[in-house]
Tab-separated table of C-alpha atoms in Angstrom:
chain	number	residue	atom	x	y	z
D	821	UNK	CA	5.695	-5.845	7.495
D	822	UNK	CA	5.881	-2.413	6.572
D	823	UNK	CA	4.410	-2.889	3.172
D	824	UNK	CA	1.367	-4.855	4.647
D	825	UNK	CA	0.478	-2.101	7.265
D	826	UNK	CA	0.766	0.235	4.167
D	827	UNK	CA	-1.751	-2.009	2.136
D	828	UNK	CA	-4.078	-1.776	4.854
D	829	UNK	CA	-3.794	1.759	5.801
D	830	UNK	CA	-4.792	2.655	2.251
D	831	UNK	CA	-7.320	0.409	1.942
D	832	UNK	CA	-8.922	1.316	5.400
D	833	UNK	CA	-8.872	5.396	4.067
D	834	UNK	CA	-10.640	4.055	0.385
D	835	UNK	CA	-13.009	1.933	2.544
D	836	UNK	CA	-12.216	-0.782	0.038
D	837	UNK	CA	-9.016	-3.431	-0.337
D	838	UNK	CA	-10.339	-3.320	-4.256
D	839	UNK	CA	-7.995	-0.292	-4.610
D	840	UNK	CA	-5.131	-2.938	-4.428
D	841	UNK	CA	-6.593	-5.278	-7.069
D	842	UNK	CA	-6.502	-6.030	-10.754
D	843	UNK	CA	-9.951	-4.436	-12.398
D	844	UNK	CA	-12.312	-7.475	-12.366
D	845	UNK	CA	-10.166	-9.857	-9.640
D	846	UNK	CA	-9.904	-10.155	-6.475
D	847	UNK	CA	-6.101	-10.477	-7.024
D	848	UNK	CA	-3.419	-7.654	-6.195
D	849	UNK	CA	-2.109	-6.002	-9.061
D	850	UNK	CA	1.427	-7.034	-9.851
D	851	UNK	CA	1.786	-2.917	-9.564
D	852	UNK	CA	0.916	-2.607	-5.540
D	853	UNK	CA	4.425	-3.264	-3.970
D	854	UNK	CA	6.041	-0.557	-6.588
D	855	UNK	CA	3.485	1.874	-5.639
D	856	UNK	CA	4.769	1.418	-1.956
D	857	UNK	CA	7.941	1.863	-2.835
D	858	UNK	CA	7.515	5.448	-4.919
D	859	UNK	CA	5.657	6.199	-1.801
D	860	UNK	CA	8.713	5.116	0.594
D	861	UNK	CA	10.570	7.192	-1.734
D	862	UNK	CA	8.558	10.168	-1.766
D	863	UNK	CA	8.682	10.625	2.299
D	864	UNK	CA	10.828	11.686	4.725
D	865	UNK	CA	9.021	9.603	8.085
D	866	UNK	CA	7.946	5.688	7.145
D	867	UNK	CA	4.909	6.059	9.767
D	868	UNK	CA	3.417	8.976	7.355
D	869	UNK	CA	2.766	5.979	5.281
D	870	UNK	CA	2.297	3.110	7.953
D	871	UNK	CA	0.358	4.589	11.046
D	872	UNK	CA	-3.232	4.203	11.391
């Protein structure tokens, strides 16, 4: 769950889900989740990354 409010949070702040995809699909790039994790990795409080 935390990884979807993630997806959406930085999609809502680029004003586009596109960020998440593979140039030219509308498919998520096999890359998304580890970017979320280097992020979860990178912080010391989960909501920085998950609140609204």
């Amino acid at each position: 769950m935390r990884f979807k409010k993630w997806y959406y949070k930085t999609s809502v702040e680029a004003g586009t889900e596109a960020i998440h995809f593979t140039p030219g699909t509308n498919f998520v790039d096999p890359t998304t989740h580890d970017q979320y994790k280097e992020k979860l990795r990178e912080t010391s409080d989960i909501h920085d990354l998950i609140d609204l």
